[in-house]
GROMACS .gro file of C-alpha atoms in nm:
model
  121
    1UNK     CA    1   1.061  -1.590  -0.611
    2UNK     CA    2   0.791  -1.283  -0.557
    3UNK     CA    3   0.579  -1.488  -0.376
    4UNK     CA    4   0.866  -1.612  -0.128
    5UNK     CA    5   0.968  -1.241  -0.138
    6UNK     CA    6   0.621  -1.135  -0.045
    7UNK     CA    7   0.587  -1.439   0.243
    8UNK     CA    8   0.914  -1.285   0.386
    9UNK     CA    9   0.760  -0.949   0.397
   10UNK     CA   10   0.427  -1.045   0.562
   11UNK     CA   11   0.602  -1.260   0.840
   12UNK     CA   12   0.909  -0.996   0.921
   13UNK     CA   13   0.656  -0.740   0.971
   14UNK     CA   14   0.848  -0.430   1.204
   15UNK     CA   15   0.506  -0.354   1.401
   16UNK     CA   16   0.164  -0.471   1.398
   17UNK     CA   17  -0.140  -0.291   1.398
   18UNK     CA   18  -0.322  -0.276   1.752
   19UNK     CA   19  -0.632  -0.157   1.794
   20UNK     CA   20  -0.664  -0.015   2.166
   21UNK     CA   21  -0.989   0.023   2.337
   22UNK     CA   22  -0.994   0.185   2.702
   23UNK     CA   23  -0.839  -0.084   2.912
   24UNK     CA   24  -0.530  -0.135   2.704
   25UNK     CA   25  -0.450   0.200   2.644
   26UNK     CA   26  -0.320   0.264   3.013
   27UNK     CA   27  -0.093  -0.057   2.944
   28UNK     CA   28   0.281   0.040   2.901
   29UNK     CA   29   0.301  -0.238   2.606
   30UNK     CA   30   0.084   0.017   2.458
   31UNK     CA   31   0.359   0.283   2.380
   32UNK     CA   32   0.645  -0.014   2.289
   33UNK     CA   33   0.909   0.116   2.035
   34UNK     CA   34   0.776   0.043   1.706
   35UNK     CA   35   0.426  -0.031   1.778
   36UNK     CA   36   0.167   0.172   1.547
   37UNK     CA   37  -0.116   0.228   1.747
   38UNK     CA   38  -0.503   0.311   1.576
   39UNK     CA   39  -0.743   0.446   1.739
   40UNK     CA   40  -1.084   0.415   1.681
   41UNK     CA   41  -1.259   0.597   1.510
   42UNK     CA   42  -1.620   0.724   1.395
   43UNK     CA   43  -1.828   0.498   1.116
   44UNK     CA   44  -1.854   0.800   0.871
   45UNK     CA   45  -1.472   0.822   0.898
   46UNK     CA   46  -1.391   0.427   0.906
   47UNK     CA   47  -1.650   0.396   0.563
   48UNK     CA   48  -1.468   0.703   0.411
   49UNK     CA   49  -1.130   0.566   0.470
   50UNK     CA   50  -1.252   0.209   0.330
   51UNK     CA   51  -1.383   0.386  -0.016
   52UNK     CA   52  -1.057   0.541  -0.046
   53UNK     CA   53  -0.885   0.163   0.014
   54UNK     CA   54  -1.079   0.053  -0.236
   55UNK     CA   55  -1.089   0.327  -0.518
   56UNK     CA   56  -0.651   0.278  -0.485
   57UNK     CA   57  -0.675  -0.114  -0.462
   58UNK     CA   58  -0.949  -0.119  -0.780
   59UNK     CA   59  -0.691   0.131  -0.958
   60UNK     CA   60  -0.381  -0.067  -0.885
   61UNK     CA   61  -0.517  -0.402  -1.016
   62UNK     CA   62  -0.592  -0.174  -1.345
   63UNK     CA   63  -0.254  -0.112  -1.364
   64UNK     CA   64  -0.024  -0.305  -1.634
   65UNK     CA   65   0.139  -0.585  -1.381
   66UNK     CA   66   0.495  -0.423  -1.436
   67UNK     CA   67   0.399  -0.093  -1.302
   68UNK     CA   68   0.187  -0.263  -1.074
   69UNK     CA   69   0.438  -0.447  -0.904
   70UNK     CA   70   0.713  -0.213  -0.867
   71UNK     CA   71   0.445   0.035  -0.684
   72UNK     CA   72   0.311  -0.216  -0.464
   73UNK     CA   73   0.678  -0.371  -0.342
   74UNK     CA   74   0.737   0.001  -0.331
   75UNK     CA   75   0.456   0.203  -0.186
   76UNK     CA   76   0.310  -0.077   0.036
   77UNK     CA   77   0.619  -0.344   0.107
   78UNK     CA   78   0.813  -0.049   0.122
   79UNK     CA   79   1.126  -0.202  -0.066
   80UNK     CA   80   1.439  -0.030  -0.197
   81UNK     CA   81   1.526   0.034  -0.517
   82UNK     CA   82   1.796  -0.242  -0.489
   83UNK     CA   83   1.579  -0.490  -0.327
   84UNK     CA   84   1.301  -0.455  -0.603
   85UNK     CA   85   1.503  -0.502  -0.906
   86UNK     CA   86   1.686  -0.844  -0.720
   87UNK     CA   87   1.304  -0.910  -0.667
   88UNK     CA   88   1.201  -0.880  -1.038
   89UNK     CA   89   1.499  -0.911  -1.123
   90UNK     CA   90   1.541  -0.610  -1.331
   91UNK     CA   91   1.839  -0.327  -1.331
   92UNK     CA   92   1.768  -0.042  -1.060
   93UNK     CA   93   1.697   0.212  -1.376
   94UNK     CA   94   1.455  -0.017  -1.469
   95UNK     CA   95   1.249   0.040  -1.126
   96UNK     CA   96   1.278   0.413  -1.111
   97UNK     CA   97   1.143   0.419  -1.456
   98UNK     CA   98   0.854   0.150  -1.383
   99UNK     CA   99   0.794   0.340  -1.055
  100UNK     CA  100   0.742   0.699  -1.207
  101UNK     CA  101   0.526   0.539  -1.484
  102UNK     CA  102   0.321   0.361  -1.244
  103UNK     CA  103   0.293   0.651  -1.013
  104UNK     CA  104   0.160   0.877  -1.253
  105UNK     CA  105  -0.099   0.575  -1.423
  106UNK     CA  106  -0.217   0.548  -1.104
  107UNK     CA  107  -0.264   0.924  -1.004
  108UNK     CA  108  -0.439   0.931  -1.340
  109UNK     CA  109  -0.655   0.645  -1.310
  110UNK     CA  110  -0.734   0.744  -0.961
  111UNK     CA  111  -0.840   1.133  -1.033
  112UNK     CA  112  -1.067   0.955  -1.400
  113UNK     CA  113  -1.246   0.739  -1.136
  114UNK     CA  114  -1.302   1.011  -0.916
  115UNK     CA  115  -1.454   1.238  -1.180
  116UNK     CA  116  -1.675   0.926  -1.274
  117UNK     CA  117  -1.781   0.890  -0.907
  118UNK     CA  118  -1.853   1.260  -0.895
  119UNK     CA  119  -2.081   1.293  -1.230
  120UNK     CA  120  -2.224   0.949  -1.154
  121UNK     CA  121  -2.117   0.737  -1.446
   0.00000   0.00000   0.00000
């Protein structure tokens, strides 16, 4: 059921992510309701951004797969309350619960790493 749920999600996408260069960014397609539009940008910036993609992805697979997957549908899927618990099937109380919980394992494991990054261990 989550992995149909999460098939559903990637095909029924509301925008996609364009990267313009020069030539397309004159094109009116460019400014099309809905479409997110990137930009490029320098490599100190695009390697800074990927550490930080990866510091939250490492920290969410810590996570205990509850918590886990009520953040994700949440945070990234961007699901409602109601369409999470029919997902894990699980009452809505049950989400807002699993979603503070997770939020705040997350900020912690996220600001523990950081501190480990920062005195190198």
């Amino acid at each position: 059921m989550r992995n149909t749920c999460y098939t559903l999600l990637q095909r029924n996408r509301p925008y996609t992510m364009r990267e313009l260069f020069d030539e397309e960014g004159c094109g009116e397609d460019a400014l099309a309701p809905g479409a997110v539009v990137s930009f490029p940008v320098n490599p100190e910036t695009a390697a800074l951004r990927a550490a930080d993609r990866e510091r939250v992805h490492a920290c969410l697979r810590a996570l205990p797969v509850e918590f886990r997957e009520a953040v994700v549908l949440r945070e990234i899927h961007g699901l409602s309350y109601r369409e999470i618990a029919a997902a894990c099937e699980v009452p809505v109380g049950t989400v807002m619960s699993r979603l503070a919980r997770g939020r705040r394992l997350l900020e912690q494991a996220l600001v523990e790493r950081a501190k480990r990054e920062d005195t190198g261990t």
